[in-house]
CSV table of C-alpha atoms and ligand atoms in Angstrom, one decimal:
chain,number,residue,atom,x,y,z
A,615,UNK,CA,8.4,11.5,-14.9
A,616,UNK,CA,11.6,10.1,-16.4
A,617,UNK,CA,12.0,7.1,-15.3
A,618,UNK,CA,9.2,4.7,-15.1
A,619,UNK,CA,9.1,1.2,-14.7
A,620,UNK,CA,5.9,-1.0,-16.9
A,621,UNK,CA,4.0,-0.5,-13.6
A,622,UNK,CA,4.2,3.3,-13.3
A,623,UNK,CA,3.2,4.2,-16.7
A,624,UNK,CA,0.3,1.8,-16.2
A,625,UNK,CA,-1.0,3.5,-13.4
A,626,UNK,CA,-0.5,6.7,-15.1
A,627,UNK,CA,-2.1,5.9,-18.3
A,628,UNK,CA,-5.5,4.0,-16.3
A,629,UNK,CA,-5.3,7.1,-14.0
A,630,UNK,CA,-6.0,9.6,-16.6
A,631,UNK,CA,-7.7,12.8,-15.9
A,632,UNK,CA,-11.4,11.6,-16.3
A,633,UNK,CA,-11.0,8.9,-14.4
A,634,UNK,CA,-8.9,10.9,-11.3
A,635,UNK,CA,-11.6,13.3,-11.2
A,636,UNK,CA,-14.2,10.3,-10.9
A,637,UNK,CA,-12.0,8.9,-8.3
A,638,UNK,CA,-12.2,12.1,-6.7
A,639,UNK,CA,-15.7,12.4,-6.6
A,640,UNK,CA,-16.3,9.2,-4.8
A,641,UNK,CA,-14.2,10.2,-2.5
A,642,UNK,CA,-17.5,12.6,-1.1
A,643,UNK,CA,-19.6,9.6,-0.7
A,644,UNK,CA,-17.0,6.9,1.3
A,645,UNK,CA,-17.9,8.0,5.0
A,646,UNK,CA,-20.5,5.4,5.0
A,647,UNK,CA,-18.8,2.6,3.4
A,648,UNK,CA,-17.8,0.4,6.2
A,649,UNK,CA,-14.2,-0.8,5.0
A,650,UNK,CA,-13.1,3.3,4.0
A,651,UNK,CA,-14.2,3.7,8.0
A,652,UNK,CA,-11.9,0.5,8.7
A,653,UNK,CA,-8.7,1.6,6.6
A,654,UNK,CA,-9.1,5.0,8.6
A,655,UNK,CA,-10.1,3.6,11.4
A,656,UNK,CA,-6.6,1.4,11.1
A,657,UNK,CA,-4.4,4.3,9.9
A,658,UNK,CA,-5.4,6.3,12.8
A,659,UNK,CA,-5.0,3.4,15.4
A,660,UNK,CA,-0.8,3.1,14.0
A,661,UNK,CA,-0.4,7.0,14.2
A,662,UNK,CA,-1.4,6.6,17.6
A,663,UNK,CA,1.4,4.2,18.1
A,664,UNK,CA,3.8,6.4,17.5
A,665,UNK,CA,5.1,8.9,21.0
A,666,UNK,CA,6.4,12.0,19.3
A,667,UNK,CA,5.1,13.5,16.1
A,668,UNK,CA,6.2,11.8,13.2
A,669,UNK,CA,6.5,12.1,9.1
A,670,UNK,CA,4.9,10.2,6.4
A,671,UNK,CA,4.8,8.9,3.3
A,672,UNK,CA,1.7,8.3,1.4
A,673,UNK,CA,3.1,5.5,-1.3
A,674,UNK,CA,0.4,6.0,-4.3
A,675,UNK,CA,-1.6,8.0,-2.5
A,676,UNK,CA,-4.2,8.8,-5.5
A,677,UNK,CA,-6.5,11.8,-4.5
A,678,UNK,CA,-5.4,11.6,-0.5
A,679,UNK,CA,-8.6,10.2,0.6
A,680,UNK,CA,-6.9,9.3,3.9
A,681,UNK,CA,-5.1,12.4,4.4
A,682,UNK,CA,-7.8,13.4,7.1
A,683,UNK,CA,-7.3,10.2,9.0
A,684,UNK,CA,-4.0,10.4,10.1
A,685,UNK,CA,-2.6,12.3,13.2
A,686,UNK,CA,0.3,13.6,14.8
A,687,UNK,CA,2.2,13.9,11.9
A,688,UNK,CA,4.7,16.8,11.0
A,689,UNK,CA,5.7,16.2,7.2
A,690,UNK,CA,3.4,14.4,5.2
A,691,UNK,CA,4.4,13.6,1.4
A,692,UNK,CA,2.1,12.1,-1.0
A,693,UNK,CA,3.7,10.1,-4.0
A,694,UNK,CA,2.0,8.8,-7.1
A,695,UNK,CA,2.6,8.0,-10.8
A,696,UNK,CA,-0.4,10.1,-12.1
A,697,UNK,CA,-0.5,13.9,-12.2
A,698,UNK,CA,-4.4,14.2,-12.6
A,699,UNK,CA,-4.6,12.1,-9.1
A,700,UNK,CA,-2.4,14.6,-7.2
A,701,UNK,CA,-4.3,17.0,-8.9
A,702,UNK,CA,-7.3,16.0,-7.1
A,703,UNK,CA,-4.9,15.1,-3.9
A,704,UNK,CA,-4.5,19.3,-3.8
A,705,UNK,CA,-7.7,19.4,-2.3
A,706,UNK,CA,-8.1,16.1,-1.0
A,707,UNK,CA,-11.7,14.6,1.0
A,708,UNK,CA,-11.8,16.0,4.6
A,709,UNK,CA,-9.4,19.1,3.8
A,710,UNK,CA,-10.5,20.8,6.8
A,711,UNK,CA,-9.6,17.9,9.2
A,712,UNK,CA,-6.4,17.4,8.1
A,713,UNK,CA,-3.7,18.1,10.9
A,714,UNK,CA,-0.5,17.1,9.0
A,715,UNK,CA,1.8,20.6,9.2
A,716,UNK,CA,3.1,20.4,5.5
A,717,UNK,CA,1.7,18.1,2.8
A,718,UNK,CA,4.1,17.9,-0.5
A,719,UNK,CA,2.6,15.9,-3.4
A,720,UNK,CA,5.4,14.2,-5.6
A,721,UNK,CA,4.9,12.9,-9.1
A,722,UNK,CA,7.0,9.5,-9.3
A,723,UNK,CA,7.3,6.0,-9.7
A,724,UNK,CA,6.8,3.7,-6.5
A,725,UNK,CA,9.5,1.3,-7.8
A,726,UNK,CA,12.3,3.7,-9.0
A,727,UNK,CA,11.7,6.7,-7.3
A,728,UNK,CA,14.5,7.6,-4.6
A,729,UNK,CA,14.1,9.3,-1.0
A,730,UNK,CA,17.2,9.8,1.6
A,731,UNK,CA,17.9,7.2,3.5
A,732,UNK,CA,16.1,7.0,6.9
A,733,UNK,CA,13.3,9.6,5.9
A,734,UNK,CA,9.8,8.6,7.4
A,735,UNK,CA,8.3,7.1,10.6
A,736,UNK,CA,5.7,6.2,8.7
A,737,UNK,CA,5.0,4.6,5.2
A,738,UNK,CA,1.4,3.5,4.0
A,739,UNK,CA,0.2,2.0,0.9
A,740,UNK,CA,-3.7,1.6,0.6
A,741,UNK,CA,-5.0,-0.2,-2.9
A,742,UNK,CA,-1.5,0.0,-4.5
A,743,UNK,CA,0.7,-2.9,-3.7
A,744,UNK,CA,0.0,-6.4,-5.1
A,745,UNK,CA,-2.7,-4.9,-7.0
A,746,UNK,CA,-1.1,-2.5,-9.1
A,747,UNK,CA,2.2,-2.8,-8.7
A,748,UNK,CA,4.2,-5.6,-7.6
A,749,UNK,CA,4.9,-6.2,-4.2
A,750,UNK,CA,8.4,-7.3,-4.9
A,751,UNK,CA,12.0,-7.2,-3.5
A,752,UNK,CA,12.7,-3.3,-4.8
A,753,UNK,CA,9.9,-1.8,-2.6
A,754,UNK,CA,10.5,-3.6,0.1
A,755,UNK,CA,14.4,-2.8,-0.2
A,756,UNK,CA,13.3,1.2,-0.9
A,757,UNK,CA,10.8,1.0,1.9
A,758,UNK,CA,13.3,-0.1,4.2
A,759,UNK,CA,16.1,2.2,3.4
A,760,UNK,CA,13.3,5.4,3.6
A,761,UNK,CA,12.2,4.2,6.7
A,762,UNK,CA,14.0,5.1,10.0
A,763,UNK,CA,15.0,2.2,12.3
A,764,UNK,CA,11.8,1.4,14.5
A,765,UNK,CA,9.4,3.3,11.8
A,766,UNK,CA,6.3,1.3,10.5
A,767,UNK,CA,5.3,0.1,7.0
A,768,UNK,CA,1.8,-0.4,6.9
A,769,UNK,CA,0.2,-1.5,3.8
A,770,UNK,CA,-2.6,-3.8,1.8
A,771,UNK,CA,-2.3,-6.2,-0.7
A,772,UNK,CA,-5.2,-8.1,-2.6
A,773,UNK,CA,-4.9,-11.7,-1.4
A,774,UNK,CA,-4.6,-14.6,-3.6
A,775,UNK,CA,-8.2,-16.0,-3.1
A,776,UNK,CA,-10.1,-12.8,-3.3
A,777,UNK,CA,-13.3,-13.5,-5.5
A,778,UNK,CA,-12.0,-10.0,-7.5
A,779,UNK,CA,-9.5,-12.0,-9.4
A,780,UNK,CA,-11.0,-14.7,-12.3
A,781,UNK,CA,-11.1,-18.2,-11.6
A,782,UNK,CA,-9.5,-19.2,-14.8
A,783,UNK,CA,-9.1,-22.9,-15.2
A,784,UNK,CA,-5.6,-22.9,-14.5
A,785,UNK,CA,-6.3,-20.9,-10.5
A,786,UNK,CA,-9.0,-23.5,-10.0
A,787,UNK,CA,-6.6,-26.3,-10.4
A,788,UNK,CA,-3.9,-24.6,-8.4
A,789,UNK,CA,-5.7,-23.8,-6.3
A,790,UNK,CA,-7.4,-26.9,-5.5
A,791,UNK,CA,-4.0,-28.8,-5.5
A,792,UNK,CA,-2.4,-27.0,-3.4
A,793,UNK,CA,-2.7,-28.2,0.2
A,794,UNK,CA,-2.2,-31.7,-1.4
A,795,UNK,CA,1.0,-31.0,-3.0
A,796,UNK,CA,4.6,-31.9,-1.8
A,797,UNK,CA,6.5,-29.2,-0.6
A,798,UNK,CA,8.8,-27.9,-3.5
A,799,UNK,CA,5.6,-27.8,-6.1
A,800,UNK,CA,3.4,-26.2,-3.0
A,801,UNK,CA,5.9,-23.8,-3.4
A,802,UNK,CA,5.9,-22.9,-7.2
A,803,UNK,CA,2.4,-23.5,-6.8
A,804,UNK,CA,1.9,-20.8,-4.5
A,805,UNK,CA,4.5,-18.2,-6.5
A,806,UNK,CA,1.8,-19.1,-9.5
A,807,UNK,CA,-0.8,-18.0,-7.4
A,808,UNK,CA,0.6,-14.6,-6.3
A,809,UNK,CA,1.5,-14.0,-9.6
A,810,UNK,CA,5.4,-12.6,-8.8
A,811,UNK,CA,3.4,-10.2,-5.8
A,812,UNK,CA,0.8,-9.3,-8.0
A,813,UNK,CA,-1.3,-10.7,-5.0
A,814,UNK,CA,-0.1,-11.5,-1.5
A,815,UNK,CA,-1.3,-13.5,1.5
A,816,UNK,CA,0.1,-13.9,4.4
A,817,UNK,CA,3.0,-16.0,3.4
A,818,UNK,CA,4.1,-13.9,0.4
A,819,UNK,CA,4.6,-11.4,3.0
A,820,UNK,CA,6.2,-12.4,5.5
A,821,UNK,CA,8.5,-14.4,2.8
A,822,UNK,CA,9.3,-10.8,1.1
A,823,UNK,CA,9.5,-8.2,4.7
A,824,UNK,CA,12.3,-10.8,5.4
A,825,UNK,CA,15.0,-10.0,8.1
A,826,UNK,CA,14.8,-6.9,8.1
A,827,UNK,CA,11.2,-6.1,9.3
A,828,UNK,CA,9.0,-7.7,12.2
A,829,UNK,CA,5.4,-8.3,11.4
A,830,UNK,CA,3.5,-6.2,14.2
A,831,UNK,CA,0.0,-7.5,12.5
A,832,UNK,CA,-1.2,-9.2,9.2
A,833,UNK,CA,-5.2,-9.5,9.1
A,834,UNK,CA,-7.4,-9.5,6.1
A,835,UNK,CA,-10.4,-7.2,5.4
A,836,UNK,CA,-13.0,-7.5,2.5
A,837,UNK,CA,-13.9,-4.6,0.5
A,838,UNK,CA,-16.5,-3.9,-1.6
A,839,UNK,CA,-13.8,-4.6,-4.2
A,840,UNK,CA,-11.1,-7.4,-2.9
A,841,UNK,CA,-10.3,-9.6,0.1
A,842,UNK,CA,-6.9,-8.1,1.1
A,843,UNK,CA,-4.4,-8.7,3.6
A,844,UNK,CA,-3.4,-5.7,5.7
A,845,UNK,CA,-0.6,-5.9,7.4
A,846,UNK,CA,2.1,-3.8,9.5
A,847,UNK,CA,5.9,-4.6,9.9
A,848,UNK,CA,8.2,-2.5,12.2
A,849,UNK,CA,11.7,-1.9,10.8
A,850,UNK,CA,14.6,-3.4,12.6
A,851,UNK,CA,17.1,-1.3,13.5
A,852,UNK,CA,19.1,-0.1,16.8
A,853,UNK,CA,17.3,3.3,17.3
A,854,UNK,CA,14.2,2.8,19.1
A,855,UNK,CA,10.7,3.6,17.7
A,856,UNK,CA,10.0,7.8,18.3
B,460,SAM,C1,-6.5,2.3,-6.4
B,460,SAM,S1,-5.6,3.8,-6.4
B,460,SAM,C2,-5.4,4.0,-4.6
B,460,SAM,C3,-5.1,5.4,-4.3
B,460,SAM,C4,-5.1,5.7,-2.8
B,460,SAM,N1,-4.0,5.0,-2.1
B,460,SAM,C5,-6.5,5.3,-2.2
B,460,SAM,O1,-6.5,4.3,-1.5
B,460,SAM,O2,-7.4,6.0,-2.6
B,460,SAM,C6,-4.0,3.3,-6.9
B,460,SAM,C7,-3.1,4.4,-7.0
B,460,SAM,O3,-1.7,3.9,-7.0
B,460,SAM,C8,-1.0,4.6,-8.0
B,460,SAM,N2,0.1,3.8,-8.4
B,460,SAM,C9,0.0,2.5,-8.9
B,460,SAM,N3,1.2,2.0,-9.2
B,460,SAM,C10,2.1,3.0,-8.9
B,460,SAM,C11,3.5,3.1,-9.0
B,460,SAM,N4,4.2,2.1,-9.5
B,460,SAM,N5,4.1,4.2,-8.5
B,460,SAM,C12,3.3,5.3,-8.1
B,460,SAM,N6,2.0,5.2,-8.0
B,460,SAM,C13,1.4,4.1,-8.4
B,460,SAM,C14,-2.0,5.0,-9.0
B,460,SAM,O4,-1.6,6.1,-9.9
B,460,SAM,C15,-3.3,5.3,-8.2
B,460,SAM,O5,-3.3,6.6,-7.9
């Protein structure tokens, strides 16, 4: 890749080849795990949405674990900042359900890498934003330029109070003063908190979509690893939804 921000090379580096092909291996034993059946479950209920086939985009789509869960779509493109994880995504978990017509994996950077304008119906992010990578103003800006007017953007984040993130002294406090506090330090309170969109709740996000997206649902889900927030916006725009 050429040009990657902090956040990409991160993921690249912790994404290694070892580690990918770990990854990938899991990937065999999730049909059991009750919150991979919910994300799937989810991703196949906003496909469903849709009236007309539509095309995708995968935003750090590691080894394509839910590759086999989505339907009716035409083009389906996989991005992520780690070679070995597209690697694995070449032959992804559930190969043989997958009823996307083309698949084309795409080694980039969430937060630099460019699309056309009005490109997907479509865009998920599962375990990526506000837990790897920022969920800042450049993806949303990116997301909303690559999606058409009407498409969806339907994505997790790992919320502010999941037990995954340590209670240092400081979150504790912060934490704990924070329904007490007046409204301007609630405020930089809370930006503490979410760490500039290292984490989200439901605020952050609706604070960052902004204008230009409605917020179709936010609802949060625990993991076996975090409490996140799952949300999907629908951006505006005068075309209707396909
Ligand atoms: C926890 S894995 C999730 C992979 C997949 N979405 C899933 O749910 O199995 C995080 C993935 O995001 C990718 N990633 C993190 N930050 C990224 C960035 N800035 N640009 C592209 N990919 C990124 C990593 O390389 C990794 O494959």
């Amino acid at each position: 890749m050429t040009y990657v921000t902090e956040w990409g090379r991160r993921a690249a580096d912790l994404y290694a080849s070892d580690y990918a092909r770990r990854y990938r291996q899991h990937d065999e034993e999730l049909s059991h795990v009750e919150a991979y059946r919910a994300f799937c479950e989810w991703l196949r209920d906003i496909c469903g949405r849709f009236r007309k086939p539509i095309d995708v985009l995968d935003l750090g789509c590691g080894t394509g674990r839910y590759f086999a869960a989505l339907k009716n779509v035409n083009e389906l493109v996989g991005l992520d900042a780690s070679g070995p994880m597209l690697a694995e995504a070449a032959n992804p978990v559930g190969a043989d359900r997958i009823t996307a017509k083309t698949i084309h994996l795409v080694e980039g950077d969430a937060l630099t890498h460019r699309f056309l304008p009005d490109s997907f119906d479509l865009i998920y992010s599962i375990g990526v934003l506000a837990e790897h990578t920022p969920f800042d103003n450049r993806i949303v800006n990116s997301v909303a330029s690559w999606l058409r007017p009407g498409g969806r953007f339907a994505f997790t984040t790992v919320h502010p109070d999941s037990a995954s993130i340590p209670k240092t002294p400081g979150r504790t406090l912060g934490h704990a003063a924070l329904p007490f506090s007046p409204k301007p330090i609630r405020h930089w309170l809370h930006t503490k908190l979410t760490a500039g969109g290292q984490y989200a709740d439901e605020a952050l996000i609706v604070e960052r979509l902004g204008q230009r997206f409605s917020i179709e649902s936010i609802v949060r889900l625990e993991s076996e690893a975090h409490l996140h927030c799952l949300c999907v916006a629908i951006r505006e725009g005068d075309v209707p939804a396909r």
